[in-house]
Coordinates of C-alpha atoms in Angstrom, one line a residue:
M18 CA 0.3 -0.1 -0.1
A19 CA 0.6 3.9 -0.4
L20 CA 0.3 7.1 0.5
F21 CA -3.0 7.9 -0.9
D22 CA -5.1 10.6 1.1
L23 CA -4.5 14.1 2.2
P24 CA -0.8 14.7 3.5
L25 CA 0.1 14.6 7.6
D26 CA -0.5 18.3 8.1
E27 CA -3.6 19.1 5.9
L28 CA -5.0 15.6 7.6
E29 CA -4.4 17.4 11.1
K30 CA -6.9 20.8 10.2
Y31 CA -8.8 18.5 8.8
R32 CA -12.5 19.1 9.9
P33 CA -15.3 19.2 7.4
D34 CA -18.7 19.7 7.5
L35 CA -21.2 17.8 7.7
P36 CA -24.4 17.7 6.5
E37 CA -26.7 16.5 9.9
P38 CA -30.7 16.4 9.5
A39 CA -32.1 18.4 11.7
D40 CA -34.2 16.4 13.7
F41 CA -30.8 14.3 14.3
D42 CA -30.8 14.6 18.0
A43 CA -34.4 13.9 17.9
F44 CA -34.5 11.2 16.2
W45 CA -31.8 9.4 18.5
E46 CA -33.7 10.6 21.5
E47 CA -36.8 8.7 20.5
T48 CA -34.7 5.9 19.6
L49 CA -33.1 4.8 22.7
A50 CA -36.8 5.9 24.5
E51 CA -38.5 3.5 22.5
Q52 CA -36.3 0.8 24.3
D53 CA -37.4 1.4 27.7
P54 CA -40.1 -1.0 28.1
Y55 CA -37.7 -3.8 27.1
D56 CA -36.0 -4.6 30.6
L57 CA -32.3 -5.5 30.0
A58 CA -32.8 -8.7 31.0
V59 CA -29.2 -10.3 31.5
T60 CA -28.1 -13.2 32.4
W61 CA -24.6 -14.1 33.0
T62 CA -23.4 -18.1 32.8
P63 CA -20.4 -19.1 33.9
V64 CA -18.1 -20.5 31.3
H65 CA -15.5 -23.3 31.8
N66 CA -11.9 -21.6 29.1
G67 CA -9.4 -23.4 30.0
L68 CA -7.9 -20.4 31.3
A69 CA -6.4 -20.2 34.4
T70 CA -6.3 -16.3 35.8
I71 CA -9.4 -15.3 33.7
E72 CA -12.9 -16.1 34.8
T73 CA -15.8 -15.6 32.0
F74 CA -19.6 -15.7 31.6
D75 CA -22.0 -16.5 29.0
V76 CA -23.7 -13.0 28.6
T77 CA -27.5 -12.6 27.0
F78 CA -29.3 -9.1 27.2
A79 CA -32.1 -7.5 25.5
G80 CA -30.9 -4.9 22.7
Y81 CA -33.0 -3.2 20.5
G82 CA -36.4 -3.9 20.3
G83 CA -35.8 -6.6 22.8
H84 CA -33.6 -8.7 20.8
P85 CA -31.2 -11.4 22.5
V86 CA -27.4 -10.1 22.4
R87 CA -24.9 -12.5 23.6
G88 CA -21.5 -11.4 24.6
W89 CA -18.5 -12.2 27.4
L90 CA -17.7 -10.9 30.5
Q91 CA -13.8 -11.4 30.9
L92 CA -13.4 -10.8 34.3
P93 CA -9.7 -12.0 36.7
V94 CA -9.7 -14.4 39.0
T95 CA -7.8 -12.3 41.2
R96 CA -9.9 -9.2 41.9
T97 CA -11.0 -7.1 44.9
G98 CA -14.2 -5.4 43.3
P99 CA -15.2 -3.5 41.8
L100 CA -13.6 -3.3 38.9
P101 CA -13.6 -0.5 35.9
A102 CA -14.5 -2.3 32.5
V103 CA -14.1 -1.9 29.3
V104 CA -17.1 -2.3 26.9
E105 CA -15.4 -3.8 23.7
Y106 CA -17.2 -3.8 19.8
L107 CA -16.1 -5.7 17.2
G108 CA -15.1 -5.4 13.7
Y109 CA -17.1 -6.0 10.5
N110 CA -18.3 -9.0 10.1
S111 CA -16.6 -10.9 13.0
G112 CA -18.7 -12.5 16.2
R113 CA -17.0 -12.7 20.1
G114 CA -15.0 -15.7 19.4
A115 CA -14.0 -18.2 21.7
P116 CA -13.2 -16.7 25.4
H117 CA -9.4 -17.4 24.9
E118 CA -9.1 -15.3 21.6
K119 CA -9.8 -11.4 23.5
R120 CA -8.2 -11.5 27.2
L121 CA -5.5 -8.4 27.3
W122 CA -7.9 -6.4 28.8
A123 CA -9.0 -9.2 32.1
D124 CA -4.7 -10.0 31.6
A125 CA -4.0 -6.0 33.1
G126 CA -6.9 -6.0 35.7
Y127 CA -10.7 -4.4 34.2
A128 CA -13.6 -5.8 33.7
H129 CA -13.6 -7.1 29.8
F130 CA -17.4 -6.9 28.1
I131 CA -17.4 -8.0 24.5
M132 CA -20.8 -7.4 22.8
D133 CA -21.2 -10.5 20.0
T134 CA -23.0 -8.3 16.6
R135 CA -26.2 -8.8 15.3
G136 CA -26.6 -10.7 12.1
Q137 CA -22.9 -10.9 11.8
G138 CA -21.2 -12.5 14.5
A139 CA -22.6 -16.6 15.3
E140 CA -24.1 -16.9 17.5
T141 CA -26.0 -13.4 17.4
P142 CA -29.2 -12.8 15.7
D143 CA -30.3 -10.0 13.3
P144 CA -34.5 -10.5 13.8
D145 CA -34.5 -8.0 10.6
A146 CA -36.9 -5.5 9.8
A147 CA -35.9 -4.5 6.3
S148 CA -35.2 -7.9 4.6
G149 CA -37.5 -7.4 2.3
D150 CA -35.8 -4.2 1.0
I151 CA -33.6 -4.0 -1.7
A152 CA -29.7 -3.6 -0.8
A153 CA -26.2 -4.4 -2.0
P154 CA -24.5 -7.4 -0.9
G155 CA -23.6 -6.8 2.7
F156 CA -24.7 -4.7 6.0
L157 CA -24.0 -1.5 5.0
T158 CA -27.0 -0.5 2.9
R159 CA -29.2 -2.6 4.5
G160 CA -33.0 -1.4 4.7
V161 CA -30.7 2.7 3.5
L162 CA -33.7 3.7 2.2
D163 CA -35.6 4.1 5.8
P164 CA -33.5 5.6 8.5
R165 CA -36.1 4.0 11.1
R166 CA -35.6 0.5 9.6
Y167 CA -31.8 0.8 8.6
F168 CA -29.3 -2.2 10.3
Y169 CA -27.2 0.4 12.3
R170 CA -30.2 1.7 14.4
R171 CA -30.4 -1.3 15.9
L172 CA -26.6 -2.4 16.4
Y173 CA -25.9 1.2 17.8
T174 CA -28.8 0.4 20.1
D175 CA -27.5 -2.5 21.4
A176 CA -24.2 -0.8 21.7
V177 CA -25.8 1.1 24.2
R178 CA -27.4 -0.9 26.0
A179 CA -24.4 -3.6 26.1
V180 CA -22.8 -0.5 28.2
A181 CA -26.5 -0.6 30.8
A182 CA -25.7 -4.2 30.8
A183 CA -22.1 -4.3 31.7
R184 CA -23.0 -1.5 34.7
S185 CA -25.4 -3.8 36.3
H186 CA -23.1 -6.4 36.9
P187 CA -22.0 -6.4 40.5
E188 CA -17.8 -6.6 39.9
V189 CA -18.7 -3.9 37.7
D190 CA -17.7 -0.4 39.1
P191 CA -20.8 1.5 37.3
D192 CA -18.8 5.0 37.0
R193 CA -15.3 3.7 35.6
V194 CA -16.4 2.2 32.0
V195 CA -14.5 2.7 28.9
V196 CA -15.8 1.5 24.9
T197 CA -13.5 0.8 22.0
G198 CA -13.2 -1.2 19.1
T199 CA -11.0 -1.5 16.4
S200 CA -12.9 -0.5 12.8
Q201 CA -16.5 -1.5 12.4
G202 CA -15.5 -1.5 16.4
G203 CA -14.5 1.3 16.3
G204 CA -17.1 3.4 14.7
I205 CA -19.4 1.9 16.8
A206 CA -17.7 3.2 20.0
L207 CA -17.6 6.6 18.7
A208 CA -21.6 6.5 18.6
A209 CA -22.0 4.8 22.0
A210 CA -19.7 7.7 23.0
G211 CA -22.0 10.2 21.4
L212 CA -25.3 8.3 23.2
V213 CA -24.2 6.9 26.5
P214 CA -23.6 9.7 29.5
G215 CA -20.8 9.7 32.0
L216 CA -18.3 7.1 30.1
V217 CA -14.4 7.4 31.1
A218 CA -12.9 7.1 28.2
A219 CA -13.5 6.3 24.2
M220 CA -10.9 4.3 22.4
P221 CA -11.9 3.7 18.7
D222 CA -9.2 2.4 16.6
V223 CA -8.7 2.7 13.0
P224 CA -13.1 3.8 12.9
F225 CA -15.1 3.0 10.2
L226 CA -18.5 4.1 10.0
C227 CA -17.2 7.6 9.9
H228 CA -17.7 11.0 6.9
F229 CA -20.0 8.3 4.9
G230 CA -19.8 11.1 1.8
R231 CA -15.8 11.1 1.2
A232 CA -15.8 7.8 2.1
T233 CA -17.7 6.4 -0.3
T234 CA -16.4 8.3 -2.4
I235 CA -12.6 7.9 -2.2
T236 CA -11.8 4.1 -1.6
D237 CA -13.1 1.1 -3.8
M238 CA -12.7 -1.5 -0.4
P239 CA -15.3 -2.8 1.1
P240 CA -17.5 -2.5 3.1
Y241 CA -17.6 1.0 2.0
V242 CA -17.9 -0.3 -1.3
E243 CA -21.0 -1.2 -0.9
V244 CA -22.8 1.5 -0.5
A245 CA -21.6 2.7 -4.7
R246 CA -22.6 -0.7 -5.9
F247 CA -26.2 0.3 -4.7
V248 CA -26.4 3.9 -5.4
K249 CA -25.3 2.6 -9.1
S250 CA -27.6 0.2 -9.6
H251 CA -30.6 2.9 -7.5
R252 CA -29.0 6.1 -8.9
E253 CA -33.1 7.7 -8.1
H254 CA -31.9 6.9 -4.5
A255 CA -29.4 8.2 -4.1
A256 CA -30.3 11.6 -2.1
T257 CA -32.3 8.7 0.0
V258 CA -29.3 7.1 1.0
G259 CA -27.3 10.6 2.1
R260 CA -30.2 10.9 4.5
T261 CA -30.2 7.7 5.9
L262 CA -26.2 7.6 6.1
A263 CA -26.2 11.1 7.8
Y264 CA -28.0 10.3 11.1
F265 CA -25.1 6.9 11.7
D266 CA -21.9 9.2 10.5
A267 CA -19.5 8.1 14.0
V268 CA -18.7 11.6 12.7
S269 CA -21.6 13.7 14.2
L270 CA -22.4 11.7 17.2
A271 CA -19.0 11.7 18.2
R272 CA -19.0 15.8 18.1
R273 CA -21.6 14.9 20.7
A274 CA -18.8 12.6 23.2
D275 CA -17.6 13.8 26.3
A276 CA -15.7 11.1 27.5
P277 CA -11.7 11.7 26.6
T278 CA -10.0 9.6 24.0
L279 CA -7.6 8.5 22.2
F280 CA -8.0 7.6 18.2
S281 CA -5.3 5.2 16.1
V282 CA -5.3 6.0 12.4
G283 CA -3.0 3.6 9.7
L284 CA -1.6 6.4 7.2
M285 CA -2.5 3.5 4.4
D286 CA -5.1 2.4 5.5
H287 CA -7.2 2.3 2.6
I288 CA -10.2 0.0 4.1
C289 CA -10.9 3.1 6.8
P290 CA -9.3 6.4 4.9
P291 CA -7.3 8.5 7.3
S292 CA -9.4 11.7 6.1
T293 CA -12.4 9.4 7.8
V294 CA -10.4 9.1 10.6
Y295 CA -8.8 12.7 11.2
A296 CA -12.5 13.8 10.3
A297 CA -14.2 11.9 13.2
F298 CA -11.0 12.9 15.7
N299 CA -10.7 16.5 14.2
H300 CA -15.0 16.9 15.2
Y301 CA -14.6 15.3 18.5
G302 CA -16.7 16.3 21.4
A303 CA -17.1 19.7 19.5
L304 CA -20.3 20.2 21.2
R305 CA -19.5 19.4 24.3
N306 CA -16.6 21.5 24.6
V307 CA -14.2 18.5 25.0
D308 CA -10.4 20.2 26.2
Q309 CA -8.0 19.5 23.7
A310 CA -5.9 18.4 26.0
D311 CA -8.1 14.7 26.9
K312 CA -8.4 14.0 22.8
E313 CA -5.0 12.4 21.2
I314 CA -4.9 10.5 18.1
R315 CA -1.6 8.1 17.3
A316 CA -0.7 8.3 13.6
Y317 CA 0.9 4.7 12.2
P318 CA 2.8 6.4 8.8
F319 CA 3.3 3.2 7.1
N320 CA 0.5 1.1 8.0
D321 CA -2.3 0.4 6.7
H322 CA -6.3 -0.9 8.1
E323 CA -4.1 -2.8 11.2
G324 CA -3.5 0.2 12.6
G325 CA -0.6 0.0 15.2
G326 CA -1.4 -3.8 16.3
P327 CA 0.0 -4.5 19.1
A328 CA 2.2 -1.5 19.8
H329 CA -0.9 0.4 20.2
E330 CA -2.4 -1.8 22.3
V331 CA 1.0 -1.0 25.1
V332 CA -0.5 2.7 23.7
K333 CA -3.9 2.2 25.0
L334 CA -3.2 0.3 28.2
E335 CA -0.9 3.2 28.8
W336 CA -3.6 5.7 28.3
L337 CA -5.8 4.0 29.7
G338 CA -4.3 4.4 33.3
K339 CA -3.7 7.7 33.0
Q340 CA -7.2 8.5 33.2
W341 CA -6.9 7.1 36.5
G342 CA -4.7 9.7 37.5
K343 CA -2.3 7.1 38.4
A344 CA -0.2 4.4 36.1
R345 CA -1.8 1.3 37.0
V346 CA -5.6 1.0 38.6
F347 CA -7.8 -1.7 40.9
H348 CA -6.4 -4.8 42.4
R349 CA -3.4 -5.8 44.3

């Protein structure tokens, strides 16, 4: 891969004006209020994971529309709770996997809540109200002709309720919850940061779902190319598609976030172009007056969509430790 987007000095200043529907905030207030009749109905079932240092619970909670969403809760065996929690969202077309696959945060002493992705993970179906609509293959245009039927309305709502589920566990400190994720998970983390009050931090890595208008024209890589393919075949719906996506642009939701944040970006990333990531970073917290000192982005000049990989995990561990006002937190 090679550099293909704006030069770094321009990326650092890139803050495009994005169209927001006039009822953007009302749409999300209504969406979340519609979930109030559904009890979270969280269940925590201990599972054998073969690990000596981590305890795992198989989680089910009620997401959008009361639909059951699966997840894992990983806890360090040695603990004197309640613990700070990291809620993690997953990349496109991936699910929660096996408990031993994601152990970094529990090994570091956190409660780690991993949300399965409806319709994409193997264990959480999407009772899809838009299944009869026209769409390109994939999820990015599923229900895209009506924002109320759009796939990501359901998924973002799941993400909000996942935080509530994590906060409800007796071993979790509800006042010390962080959201994170990579690619699609990073975009979802930004959405959660904009919709959930009282988070301690947000750590989106190479986030997807940002600045749709640019992303869908600057790259022909999936998943963004799904939008281009749809509009190519259905030219008459171009304006409708753009309007729907405006409700779900993680840049707009990031503007409403109020927690400190650490981003990562790969400057050779053709899947989530750097300018779309910087658009989200530069707009982050703009409507909540987030201090610039509480925003940080790590750029990896020669990396593609893998971003900083394990090297950035070290950065995240150190950065998050500082958010508690000391190098390390919790139990000894």
